[in-house]
PDB file of N, CA and C in Angstrom:
ATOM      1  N   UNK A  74       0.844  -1.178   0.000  1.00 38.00           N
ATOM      2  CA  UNK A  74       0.000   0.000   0.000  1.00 38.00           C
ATOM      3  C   UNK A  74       0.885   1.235   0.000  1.00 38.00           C
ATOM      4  N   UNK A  75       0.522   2.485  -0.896  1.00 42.00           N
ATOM      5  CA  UNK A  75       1.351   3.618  -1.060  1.00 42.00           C
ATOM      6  C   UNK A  75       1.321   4.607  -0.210  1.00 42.00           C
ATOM      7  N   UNK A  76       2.178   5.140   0.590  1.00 41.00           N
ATOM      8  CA  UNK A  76       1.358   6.442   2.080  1.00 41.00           C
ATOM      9  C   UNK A  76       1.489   7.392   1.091  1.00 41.00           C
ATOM     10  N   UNK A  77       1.834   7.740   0.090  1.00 45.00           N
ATOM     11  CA  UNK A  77       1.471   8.899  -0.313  1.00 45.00           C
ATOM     12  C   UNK A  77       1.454   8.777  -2.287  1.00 45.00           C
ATOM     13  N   UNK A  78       0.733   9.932  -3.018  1.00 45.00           N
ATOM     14  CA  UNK A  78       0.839   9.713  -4.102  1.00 45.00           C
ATOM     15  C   UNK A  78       1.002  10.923  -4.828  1.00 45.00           C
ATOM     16  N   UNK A  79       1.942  10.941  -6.011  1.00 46.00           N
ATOM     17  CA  UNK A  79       2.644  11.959  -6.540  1.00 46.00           C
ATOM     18  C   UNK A  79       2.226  12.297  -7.361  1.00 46.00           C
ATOM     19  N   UNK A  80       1.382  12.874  -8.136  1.00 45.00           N
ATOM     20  CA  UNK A  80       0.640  13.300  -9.348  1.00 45.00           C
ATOM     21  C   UNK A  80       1.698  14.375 -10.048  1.00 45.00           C
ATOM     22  N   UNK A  81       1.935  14.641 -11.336  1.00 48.00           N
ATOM     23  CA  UNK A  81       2.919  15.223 -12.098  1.00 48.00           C
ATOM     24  C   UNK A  81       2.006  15.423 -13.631  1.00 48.00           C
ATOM     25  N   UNK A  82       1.372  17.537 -13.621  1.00 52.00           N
ATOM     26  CA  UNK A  82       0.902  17.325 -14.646  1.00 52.00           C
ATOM     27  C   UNK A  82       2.261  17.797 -16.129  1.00 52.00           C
ATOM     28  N   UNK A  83       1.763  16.938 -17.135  1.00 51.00           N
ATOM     29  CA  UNK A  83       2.495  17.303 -18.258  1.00 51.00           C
ATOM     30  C   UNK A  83       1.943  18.107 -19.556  1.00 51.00           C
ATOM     31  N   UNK A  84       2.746  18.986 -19.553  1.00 59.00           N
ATOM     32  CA  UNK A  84       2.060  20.059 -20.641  1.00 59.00           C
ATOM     33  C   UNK A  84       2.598  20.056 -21.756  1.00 59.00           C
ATOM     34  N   UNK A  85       3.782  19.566 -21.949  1.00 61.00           N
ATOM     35  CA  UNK A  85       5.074  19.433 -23.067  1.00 61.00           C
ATOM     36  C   UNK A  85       4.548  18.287 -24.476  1.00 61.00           C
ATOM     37  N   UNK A  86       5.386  18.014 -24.990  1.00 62.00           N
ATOM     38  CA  UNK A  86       5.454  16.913 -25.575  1.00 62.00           C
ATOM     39  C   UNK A  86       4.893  15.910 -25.524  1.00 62.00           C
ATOM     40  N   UNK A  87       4.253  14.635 -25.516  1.00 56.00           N
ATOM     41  CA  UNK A  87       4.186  13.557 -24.907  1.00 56.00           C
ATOM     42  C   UNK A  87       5.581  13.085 -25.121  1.00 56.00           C
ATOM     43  N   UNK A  88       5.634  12.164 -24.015  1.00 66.00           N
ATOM     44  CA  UNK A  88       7.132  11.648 -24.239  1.00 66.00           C
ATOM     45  C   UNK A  88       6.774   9.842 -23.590  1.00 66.00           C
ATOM     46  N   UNK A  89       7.529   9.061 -24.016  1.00 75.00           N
ATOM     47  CA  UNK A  89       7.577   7.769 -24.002  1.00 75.00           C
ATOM     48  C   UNK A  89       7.962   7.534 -22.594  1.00 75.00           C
ATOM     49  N   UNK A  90       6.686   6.057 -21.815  1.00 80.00           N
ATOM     50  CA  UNK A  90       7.278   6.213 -20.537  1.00 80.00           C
ATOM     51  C   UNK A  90       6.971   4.370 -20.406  1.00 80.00           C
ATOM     52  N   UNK A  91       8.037   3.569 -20.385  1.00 83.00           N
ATOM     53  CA  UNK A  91       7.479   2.357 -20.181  1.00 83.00           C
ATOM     54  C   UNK A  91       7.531   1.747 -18.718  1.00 83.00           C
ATOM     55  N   UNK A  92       6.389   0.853 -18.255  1.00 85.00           N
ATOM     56  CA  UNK A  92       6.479   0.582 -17.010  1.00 85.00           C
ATOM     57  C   UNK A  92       6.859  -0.918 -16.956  1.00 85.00           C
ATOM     58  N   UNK A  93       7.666  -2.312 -16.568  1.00 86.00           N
ATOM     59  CA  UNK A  93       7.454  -3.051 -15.888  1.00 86.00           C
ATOM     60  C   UNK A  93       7.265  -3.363 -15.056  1.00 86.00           C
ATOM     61  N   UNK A  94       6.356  -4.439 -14.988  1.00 83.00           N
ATOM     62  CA  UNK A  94       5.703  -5.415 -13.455  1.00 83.00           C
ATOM     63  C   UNK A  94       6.220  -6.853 -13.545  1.00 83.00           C
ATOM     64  N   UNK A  95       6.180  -6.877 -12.485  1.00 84.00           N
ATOM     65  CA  UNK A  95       6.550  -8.785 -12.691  1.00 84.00           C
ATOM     66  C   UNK A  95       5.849  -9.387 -11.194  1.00 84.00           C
ATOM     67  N   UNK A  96       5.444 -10.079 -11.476  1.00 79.00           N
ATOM     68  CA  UNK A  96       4.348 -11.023 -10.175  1.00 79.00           C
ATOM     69  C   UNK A  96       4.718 -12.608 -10.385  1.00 79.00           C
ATOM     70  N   UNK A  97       4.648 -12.878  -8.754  1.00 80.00           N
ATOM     71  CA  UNK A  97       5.087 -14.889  -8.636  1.00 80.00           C
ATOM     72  C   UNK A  97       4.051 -15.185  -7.876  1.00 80.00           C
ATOM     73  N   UNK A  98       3.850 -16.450  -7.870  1.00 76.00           N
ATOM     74  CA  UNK A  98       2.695 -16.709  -7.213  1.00 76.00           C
ATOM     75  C   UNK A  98       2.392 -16.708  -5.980  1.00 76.00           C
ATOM     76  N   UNK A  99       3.633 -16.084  -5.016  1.00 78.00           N
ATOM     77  CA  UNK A  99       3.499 -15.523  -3.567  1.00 78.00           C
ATOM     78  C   UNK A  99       4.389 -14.150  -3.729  1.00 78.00           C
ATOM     79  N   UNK A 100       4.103 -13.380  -4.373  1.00 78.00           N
ATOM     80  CA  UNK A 100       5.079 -12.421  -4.789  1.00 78.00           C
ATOM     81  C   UNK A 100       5.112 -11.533  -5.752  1.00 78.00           C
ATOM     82  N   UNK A 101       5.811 -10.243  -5.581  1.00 80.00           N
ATOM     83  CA  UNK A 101       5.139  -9.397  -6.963  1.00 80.00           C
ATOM     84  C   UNK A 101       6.848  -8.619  -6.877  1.00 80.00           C
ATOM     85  N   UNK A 102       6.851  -7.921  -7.854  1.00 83.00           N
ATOM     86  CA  UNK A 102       8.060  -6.543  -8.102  1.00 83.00           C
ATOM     87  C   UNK A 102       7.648  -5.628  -7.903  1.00 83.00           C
ATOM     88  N   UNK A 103       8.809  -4.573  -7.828  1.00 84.00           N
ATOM     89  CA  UNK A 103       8.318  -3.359  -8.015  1.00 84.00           C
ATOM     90  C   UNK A 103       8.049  -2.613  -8.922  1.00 84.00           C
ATOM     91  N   UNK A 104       7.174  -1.821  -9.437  1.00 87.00           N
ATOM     92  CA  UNK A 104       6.964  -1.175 -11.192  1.00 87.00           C
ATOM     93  C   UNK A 104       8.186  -0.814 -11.061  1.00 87.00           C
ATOM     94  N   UNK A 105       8.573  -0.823 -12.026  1.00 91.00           N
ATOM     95  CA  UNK A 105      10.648  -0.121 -13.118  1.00 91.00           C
ATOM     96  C   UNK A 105       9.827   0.714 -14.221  1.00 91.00           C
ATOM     97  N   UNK A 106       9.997   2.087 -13.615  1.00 91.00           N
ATOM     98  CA  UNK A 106       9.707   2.728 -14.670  1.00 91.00           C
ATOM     99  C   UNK A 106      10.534   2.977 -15.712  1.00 91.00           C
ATOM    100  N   UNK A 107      10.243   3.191 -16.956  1.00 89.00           N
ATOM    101  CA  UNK A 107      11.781   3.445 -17.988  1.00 89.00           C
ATOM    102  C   UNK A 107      11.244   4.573 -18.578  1.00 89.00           C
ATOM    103  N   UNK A 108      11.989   5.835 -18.865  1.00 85.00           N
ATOM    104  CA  UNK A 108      11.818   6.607 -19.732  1.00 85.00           C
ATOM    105  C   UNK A 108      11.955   6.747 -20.788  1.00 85.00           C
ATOM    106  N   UNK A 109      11.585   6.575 -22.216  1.00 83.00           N
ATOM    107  CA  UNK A 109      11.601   6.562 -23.223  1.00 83.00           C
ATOM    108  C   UNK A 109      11.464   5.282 -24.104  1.00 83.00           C
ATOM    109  N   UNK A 110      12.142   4.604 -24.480  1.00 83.00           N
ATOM    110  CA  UNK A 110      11.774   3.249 -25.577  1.00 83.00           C
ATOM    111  C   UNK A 110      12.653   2.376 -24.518  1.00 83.00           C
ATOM    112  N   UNK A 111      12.310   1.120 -24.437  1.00 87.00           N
ATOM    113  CA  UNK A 111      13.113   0.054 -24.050  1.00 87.00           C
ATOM    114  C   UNK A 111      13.024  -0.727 -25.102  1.00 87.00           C
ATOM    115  N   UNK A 112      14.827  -0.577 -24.877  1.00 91.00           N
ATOM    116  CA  UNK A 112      15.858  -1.263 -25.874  1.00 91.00           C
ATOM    117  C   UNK A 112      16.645  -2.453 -24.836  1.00 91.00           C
ATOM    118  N   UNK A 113      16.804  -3.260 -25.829  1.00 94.00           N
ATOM    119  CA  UNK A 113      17.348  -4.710 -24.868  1.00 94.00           C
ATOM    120  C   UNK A 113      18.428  -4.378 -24.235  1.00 94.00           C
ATOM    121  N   UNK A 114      19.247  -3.920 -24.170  1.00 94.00           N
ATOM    122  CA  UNK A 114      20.757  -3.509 -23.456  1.00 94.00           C
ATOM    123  C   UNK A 114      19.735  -2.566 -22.023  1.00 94.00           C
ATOM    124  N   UNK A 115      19.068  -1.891 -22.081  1.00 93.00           N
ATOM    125  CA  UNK A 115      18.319  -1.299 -21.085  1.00 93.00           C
ATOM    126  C   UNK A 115      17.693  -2.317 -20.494  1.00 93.00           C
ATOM    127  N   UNK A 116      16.981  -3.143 -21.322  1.00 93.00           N
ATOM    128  CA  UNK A 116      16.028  -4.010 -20.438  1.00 93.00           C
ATOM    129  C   UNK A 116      16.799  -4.959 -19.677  1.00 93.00           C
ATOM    130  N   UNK A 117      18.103  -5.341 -19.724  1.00 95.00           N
ATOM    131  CA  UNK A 117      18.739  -6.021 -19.023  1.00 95.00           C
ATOM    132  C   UNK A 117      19.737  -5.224 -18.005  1.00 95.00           C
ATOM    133  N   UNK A 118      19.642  -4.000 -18.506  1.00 95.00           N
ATOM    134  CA  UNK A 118      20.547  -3.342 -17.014  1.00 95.00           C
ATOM    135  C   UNK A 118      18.935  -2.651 -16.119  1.00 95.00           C
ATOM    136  N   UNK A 119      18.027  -2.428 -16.602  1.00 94.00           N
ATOM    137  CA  UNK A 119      17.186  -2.183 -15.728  1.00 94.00           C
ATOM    138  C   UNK A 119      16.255  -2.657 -15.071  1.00 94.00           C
ATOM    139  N   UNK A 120      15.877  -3.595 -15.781  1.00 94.00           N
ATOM    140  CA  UNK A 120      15.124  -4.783 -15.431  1.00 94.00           C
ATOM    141  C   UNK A 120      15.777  -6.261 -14.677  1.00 94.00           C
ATOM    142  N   UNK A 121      16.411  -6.636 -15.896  1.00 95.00           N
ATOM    143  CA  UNK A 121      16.686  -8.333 -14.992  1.00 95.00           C
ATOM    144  C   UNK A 121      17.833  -8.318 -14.702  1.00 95.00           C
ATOM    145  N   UNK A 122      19.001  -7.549 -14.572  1.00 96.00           N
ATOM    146  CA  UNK A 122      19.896  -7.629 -13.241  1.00 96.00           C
ATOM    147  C   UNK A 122      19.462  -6.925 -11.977  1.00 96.00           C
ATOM    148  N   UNK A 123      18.773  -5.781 -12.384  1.00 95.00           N
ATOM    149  CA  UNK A 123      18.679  -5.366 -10.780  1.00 95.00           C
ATOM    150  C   UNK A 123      17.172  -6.230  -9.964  1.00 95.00           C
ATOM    151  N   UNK A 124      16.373  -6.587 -10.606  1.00 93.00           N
ATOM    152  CA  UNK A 124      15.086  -6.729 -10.126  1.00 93.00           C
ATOM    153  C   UNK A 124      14.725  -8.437 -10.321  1.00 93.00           C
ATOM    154  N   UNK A 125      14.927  -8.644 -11.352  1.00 93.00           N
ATOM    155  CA  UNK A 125      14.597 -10.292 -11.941  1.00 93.00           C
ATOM    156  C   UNK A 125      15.277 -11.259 -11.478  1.00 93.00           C
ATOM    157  N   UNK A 126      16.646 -11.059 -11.659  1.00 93.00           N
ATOM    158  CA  UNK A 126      18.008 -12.017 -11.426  1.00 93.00           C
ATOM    159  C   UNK A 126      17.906 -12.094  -9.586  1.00 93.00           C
ATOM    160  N   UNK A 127      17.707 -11.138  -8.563  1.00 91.00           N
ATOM    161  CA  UNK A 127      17.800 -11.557  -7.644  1.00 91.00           C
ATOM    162  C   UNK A 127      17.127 -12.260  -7.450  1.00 91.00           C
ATOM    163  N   UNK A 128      15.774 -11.986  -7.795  1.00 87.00           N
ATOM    164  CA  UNK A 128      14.243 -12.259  -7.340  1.00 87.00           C
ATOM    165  C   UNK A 128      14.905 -13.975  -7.820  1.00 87.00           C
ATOM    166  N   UNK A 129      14.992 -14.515  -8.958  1.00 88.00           N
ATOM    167  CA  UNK A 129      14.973 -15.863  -9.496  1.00 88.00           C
ATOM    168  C   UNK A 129      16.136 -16.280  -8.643  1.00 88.00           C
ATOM    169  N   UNK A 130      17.137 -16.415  -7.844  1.00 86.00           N
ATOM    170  CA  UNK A 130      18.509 -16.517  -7.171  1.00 86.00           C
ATOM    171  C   UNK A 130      17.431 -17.129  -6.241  1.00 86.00           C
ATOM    172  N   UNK A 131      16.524 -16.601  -5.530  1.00 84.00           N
ATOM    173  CA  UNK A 131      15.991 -17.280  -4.162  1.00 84.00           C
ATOM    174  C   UNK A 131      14.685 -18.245  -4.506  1.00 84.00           C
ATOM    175  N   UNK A 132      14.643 -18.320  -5.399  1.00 82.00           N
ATOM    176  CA  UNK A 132      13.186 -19.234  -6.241  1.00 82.00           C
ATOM    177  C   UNK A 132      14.417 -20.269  -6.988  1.00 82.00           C
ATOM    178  N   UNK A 133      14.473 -21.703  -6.432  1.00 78.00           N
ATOM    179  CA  UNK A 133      15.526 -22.514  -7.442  1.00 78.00           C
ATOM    180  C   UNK A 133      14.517 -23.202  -8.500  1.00 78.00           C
ATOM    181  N   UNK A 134      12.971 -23.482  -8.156  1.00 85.00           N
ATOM    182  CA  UNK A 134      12.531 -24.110  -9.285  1.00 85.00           C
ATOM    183  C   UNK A 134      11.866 -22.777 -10.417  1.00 85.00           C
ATOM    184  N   UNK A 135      12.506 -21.716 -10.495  1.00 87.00           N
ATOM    185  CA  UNK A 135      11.514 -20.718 -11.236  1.00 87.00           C
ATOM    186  C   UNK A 135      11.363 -20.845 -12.064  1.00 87.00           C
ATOM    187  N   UNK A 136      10.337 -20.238 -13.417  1.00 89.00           N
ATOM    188  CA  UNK A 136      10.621 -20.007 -14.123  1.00 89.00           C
ATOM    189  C   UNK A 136      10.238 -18.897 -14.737  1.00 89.00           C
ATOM    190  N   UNK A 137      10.745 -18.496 -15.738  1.00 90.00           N
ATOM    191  CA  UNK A 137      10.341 -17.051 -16.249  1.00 90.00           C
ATOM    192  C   UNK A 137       9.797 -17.131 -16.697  1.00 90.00           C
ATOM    193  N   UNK A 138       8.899 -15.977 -17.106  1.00 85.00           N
ATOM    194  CA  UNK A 138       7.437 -15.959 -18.301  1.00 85.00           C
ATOM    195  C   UNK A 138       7.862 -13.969 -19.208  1.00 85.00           C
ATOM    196  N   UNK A 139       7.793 -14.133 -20.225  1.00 84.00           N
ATOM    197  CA  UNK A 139       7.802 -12.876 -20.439  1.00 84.00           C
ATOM    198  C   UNK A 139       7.014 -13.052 -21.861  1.00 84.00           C
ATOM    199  N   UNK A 140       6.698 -11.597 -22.526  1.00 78.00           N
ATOM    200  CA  UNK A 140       5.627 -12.107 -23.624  1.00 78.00           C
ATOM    201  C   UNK A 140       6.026 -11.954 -25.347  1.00 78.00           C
ATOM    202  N   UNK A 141       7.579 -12.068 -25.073  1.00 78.00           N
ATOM    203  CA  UNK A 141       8.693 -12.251 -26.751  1.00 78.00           C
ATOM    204  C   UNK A 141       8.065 -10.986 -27.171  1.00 78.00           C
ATOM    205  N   UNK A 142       8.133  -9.540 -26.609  1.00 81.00           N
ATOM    206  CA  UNK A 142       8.533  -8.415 -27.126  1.00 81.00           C
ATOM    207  C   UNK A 142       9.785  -8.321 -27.883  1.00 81.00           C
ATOM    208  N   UNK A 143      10.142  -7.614 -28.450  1.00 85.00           N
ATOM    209  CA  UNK A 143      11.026  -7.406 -29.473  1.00 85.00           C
ATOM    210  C   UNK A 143      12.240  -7.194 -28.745  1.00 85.00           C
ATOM    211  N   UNK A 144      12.543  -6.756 -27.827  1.00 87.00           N
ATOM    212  CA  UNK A 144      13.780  -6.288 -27.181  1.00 87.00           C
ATOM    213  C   UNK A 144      14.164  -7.491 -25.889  1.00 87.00           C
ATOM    214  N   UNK A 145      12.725  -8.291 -25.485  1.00 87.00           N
ATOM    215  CA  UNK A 145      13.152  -9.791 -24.985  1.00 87.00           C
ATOM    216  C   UNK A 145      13.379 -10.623 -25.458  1.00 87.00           C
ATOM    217  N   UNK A 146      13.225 -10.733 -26.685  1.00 87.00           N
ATOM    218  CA  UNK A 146      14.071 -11.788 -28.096  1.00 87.00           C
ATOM    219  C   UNK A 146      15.339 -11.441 -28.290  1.00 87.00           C
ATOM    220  N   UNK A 147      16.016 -10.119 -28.436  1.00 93.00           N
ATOM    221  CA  UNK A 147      17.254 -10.242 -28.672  1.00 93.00           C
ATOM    222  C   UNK A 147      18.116 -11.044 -28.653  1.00 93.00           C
ATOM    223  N   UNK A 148      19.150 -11.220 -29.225  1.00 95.00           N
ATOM    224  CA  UNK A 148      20.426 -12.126 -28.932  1.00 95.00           C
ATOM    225  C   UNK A 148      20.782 -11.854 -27.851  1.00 95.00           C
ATOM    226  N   UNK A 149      21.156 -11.075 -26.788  1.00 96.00           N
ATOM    227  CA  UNK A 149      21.984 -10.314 -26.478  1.00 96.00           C
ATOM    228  C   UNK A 149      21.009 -10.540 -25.036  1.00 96.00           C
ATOM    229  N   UNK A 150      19.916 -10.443 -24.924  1.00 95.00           N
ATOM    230  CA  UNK A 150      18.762 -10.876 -23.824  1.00 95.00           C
ATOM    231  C   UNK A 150      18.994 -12.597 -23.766  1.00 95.00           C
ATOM    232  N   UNK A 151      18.737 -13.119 -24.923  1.00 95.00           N
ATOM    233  CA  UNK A 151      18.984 -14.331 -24.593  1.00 95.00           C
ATOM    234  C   UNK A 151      20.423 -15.235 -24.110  1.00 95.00           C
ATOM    235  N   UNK A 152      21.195 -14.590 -24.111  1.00 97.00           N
ATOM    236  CA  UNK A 152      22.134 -14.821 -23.695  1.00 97.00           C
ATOM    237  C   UNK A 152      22.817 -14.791 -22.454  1.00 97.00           C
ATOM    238  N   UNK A 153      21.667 -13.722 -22.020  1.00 97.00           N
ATOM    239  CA  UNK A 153      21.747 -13.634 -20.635  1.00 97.00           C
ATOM    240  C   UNK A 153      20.952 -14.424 -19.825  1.00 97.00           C
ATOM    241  N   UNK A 154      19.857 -14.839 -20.650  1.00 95.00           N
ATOM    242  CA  UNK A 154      19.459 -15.996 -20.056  1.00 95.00           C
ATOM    243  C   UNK A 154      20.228 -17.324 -19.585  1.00 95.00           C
ATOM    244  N   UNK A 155      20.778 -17.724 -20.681  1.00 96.00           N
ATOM    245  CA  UNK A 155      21.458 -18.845 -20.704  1.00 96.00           C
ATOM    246  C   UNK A 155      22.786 -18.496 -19.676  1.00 96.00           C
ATOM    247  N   UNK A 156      23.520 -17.535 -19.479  1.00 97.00           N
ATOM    248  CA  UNK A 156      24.441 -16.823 -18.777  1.00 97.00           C
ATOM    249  C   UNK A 156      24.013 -17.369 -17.280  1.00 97.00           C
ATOM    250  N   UNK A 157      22.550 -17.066 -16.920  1.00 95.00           N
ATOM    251  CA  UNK A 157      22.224 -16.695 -15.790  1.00 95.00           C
ATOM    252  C   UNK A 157      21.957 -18.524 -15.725  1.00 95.00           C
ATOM    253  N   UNK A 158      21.324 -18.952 -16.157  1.00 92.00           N
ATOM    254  CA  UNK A 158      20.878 -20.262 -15.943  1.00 92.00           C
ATOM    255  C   UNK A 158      19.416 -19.979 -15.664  1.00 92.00           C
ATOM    256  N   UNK A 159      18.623 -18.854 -16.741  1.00 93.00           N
ATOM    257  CA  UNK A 159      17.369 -18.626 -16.158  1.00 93.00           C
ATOM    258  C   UNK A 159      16.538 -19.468 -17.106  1.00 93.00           C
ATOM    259  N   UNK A 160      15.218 -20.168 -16.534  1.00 92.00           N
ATOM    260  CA  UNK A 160      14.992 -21.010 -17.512  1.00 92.00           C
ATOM    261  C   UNK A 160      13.347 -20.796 -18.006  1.00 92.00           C
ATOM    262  N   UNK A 161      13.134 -20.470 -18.942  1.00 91.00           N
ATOM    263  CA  UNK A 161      12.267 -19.873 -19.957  1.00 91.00           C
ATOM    264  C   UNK A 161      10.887 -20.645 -19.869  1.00 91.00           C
ATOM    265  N   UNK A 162       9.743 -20.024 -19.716  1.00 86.00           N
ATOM    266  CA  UNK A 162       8.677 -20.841 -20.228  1.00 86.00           C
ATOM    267  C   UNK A 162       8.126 -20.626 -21.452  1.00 86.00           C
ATOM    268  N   UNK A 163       8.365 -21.252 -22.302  1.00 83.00           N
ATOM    269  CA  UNK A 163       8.135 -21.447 -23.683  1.00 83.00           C
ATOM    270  C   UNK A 163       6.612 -20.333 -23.771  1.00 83.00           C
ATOM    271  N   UNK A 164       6.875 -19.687 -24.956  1.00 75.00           N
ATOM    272  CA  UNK A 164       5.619 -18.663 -24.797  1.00 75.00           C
ATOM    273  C   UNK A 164       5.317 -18.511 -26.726  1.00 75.00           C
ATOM    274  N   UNK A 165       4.177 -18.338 -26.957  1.00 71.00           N
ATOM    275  CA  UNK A 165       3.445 -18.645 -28.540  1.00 71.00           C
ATOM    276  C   UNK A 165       3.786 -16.734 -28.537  1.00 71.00           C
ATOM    277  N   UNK A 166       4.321 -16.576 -29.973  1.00 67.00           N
ATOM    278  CA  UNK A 166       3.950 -15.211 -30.208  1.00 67.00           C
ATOM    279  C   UNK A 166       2.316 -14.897 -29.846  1.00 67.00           C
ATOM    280  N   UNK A 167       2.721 -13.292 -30.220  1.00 63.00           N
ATOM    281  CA  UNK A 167       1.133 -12.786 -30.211  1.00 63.00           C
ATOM    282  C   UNK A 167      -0.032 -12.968 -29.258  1.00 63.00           C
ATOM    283  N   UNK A 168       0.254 -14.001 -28.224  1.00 63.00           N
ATOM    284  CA  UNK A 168      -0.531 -13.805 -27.438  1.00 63.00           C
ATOM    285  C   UNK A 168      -0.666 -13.705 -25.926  1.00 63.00           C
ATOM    286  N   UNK A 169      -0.144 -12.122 -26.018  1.00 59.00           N
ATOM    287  CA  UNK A 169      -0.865 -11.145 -24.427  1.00 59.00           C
ATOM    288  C   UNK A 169      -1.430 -11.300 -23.843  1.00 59.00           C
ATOM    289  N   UNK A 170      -3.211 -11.970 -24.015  1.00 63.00           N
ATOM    290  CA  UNK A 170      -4.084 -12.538 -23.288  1.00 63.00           C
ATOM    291  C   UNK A 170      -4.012 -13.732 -22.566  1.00 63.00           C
ATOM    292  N   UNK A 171      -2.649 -14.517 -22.551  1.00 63.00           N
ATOM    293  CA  UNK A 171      -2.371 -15.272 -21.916  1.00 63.00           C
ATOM    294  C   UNK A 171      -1.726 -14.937 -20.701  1.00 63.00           C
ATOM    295  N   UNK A 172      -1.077 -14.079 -20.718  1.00 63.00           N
ATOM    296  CA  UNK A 172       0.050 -13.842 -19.451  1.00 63.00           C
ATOM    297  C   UNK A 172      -1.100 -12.729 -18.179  1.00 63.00           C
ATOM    298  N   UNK A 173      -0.492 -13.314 -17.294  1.00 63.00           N
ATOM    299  CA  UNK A 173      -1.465 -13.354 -15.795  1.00 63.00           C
ATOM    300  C   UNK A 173      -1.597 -11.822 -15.242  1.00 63.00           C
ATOM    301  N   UNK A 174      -0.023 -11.841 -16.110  1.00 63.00           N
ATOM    302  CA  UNK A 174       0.185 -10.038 -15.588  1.00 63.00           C
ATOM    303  C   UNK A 174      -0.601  -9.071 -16.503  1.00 63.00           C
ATOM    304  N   UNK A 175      -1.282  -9.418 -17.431  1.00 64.00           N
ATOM    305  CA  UNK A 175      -2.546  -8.257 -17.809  1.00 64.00           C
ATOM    306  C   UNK A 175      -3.373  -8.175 -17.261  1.00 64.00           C
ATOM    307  N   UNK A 176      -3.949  -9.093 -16.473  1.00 64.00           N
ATOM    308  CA  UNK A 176      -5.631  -8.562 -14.866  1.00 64.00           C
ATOM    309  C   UNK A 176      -5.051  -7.716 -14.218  1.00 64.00           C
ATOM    310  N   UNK A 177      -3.598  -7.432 -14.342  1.00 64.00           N
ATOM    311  CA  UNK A 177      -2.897  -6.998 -12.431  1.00 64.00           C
ATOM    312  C   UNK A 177      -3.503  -5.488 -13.357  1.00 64.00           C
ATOM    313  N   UNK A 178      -2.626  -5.096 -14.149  1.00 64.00           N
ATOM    314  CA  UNK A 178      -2.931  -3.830 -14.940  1.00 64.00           C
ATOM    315  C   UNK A 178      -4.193  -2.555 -14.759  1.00 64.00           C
ATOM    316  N   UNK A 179      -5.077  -3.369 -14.801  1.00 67.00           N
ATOM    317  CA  UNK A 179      -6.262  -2.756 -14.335  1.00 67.00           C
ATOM    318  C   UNK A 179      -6.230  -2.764 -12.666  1.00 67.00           C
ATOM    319  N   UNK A 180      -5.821  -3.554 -11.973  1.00 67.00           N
ATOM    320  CA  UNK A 180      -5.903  -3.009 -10.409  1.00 67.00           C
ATOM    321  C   UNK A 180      -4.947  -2.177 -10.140  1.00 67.00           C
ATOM    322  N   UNK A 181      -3.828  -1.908 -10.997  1.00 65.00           N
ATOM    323  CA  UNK A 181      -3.162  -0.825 -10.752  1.00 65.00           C
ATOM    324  C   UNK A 181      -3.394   0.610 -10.863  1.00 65.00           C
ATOM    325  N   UNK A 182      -4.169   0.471 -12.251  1.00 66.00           N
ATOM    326  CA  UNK A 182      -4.760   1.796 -12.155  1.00 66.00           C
ATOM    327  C   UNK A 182      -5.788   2.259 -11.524  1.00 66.00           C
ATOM    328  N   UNK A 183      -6.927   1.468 -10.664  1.00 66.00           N
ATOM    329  CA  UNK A 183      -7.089   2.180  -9.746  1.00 66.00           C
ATOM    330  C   UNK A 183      -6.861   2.107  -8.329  1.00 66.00           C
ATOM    331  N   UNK A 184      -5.232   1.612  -8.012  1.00 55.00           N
ATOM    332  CA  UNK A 184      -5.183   2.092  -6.663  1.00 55.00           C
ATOM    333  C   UNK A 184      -4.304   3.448  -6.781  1.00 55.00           C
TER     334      UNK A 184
END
């Protein structure tokens, strides 16, 4: 629960703001906000070393789920998979409506 909340109006530009979430089945992350486009070299220094990689270190049977965005396909992502010993749950393009973390979405926006 949040003790306080920061509202920030924007009058400028729109500008690109991406959020990740990640949730386990006794367990959630913290949103990683990113500013502007996430690019795979970002998504792995901002995302899954600081936030993912620990989280999976204390979970030995985990596995990952992510939804083969363009910048989680990379070579360069996958390699860090295999690096890490993180082990993948096979996922079908194109389909979003599978992954658990789109219901959370809507309870986020309104708390």
């Amino acid at each position: 629960m949040l003790n306080s909340c920061v509202m920030h109006r924007h009058t400028g530009p729109a500008s690109s703001i991406t959020v990740w979430a990640g949730i386990g089945y006794h367990s959630r992350n913290p949103l990683v906000r990113i500013a502007g486009t996430l690019k795979s070299q970002c998504y792995i220094s901002e995302v899954l070393e600081p936030v993912v990689l620990p989280n999976l270190q204390v979970l030995a049977t985990a596995v990952f789920q992510q939804d083969n965005a363009r910048q989680q396909v990379a070579r360069i992502v996958q390699r860090f998979f295999v690096n890490h010993q993180i082990k993948l749950l096979p996922w079908p393009a194109c389909s979003p409506d599978l992954s658990p973390i789109e219901n959370m979405w809507s309870m986020v926006a309104h708390d």
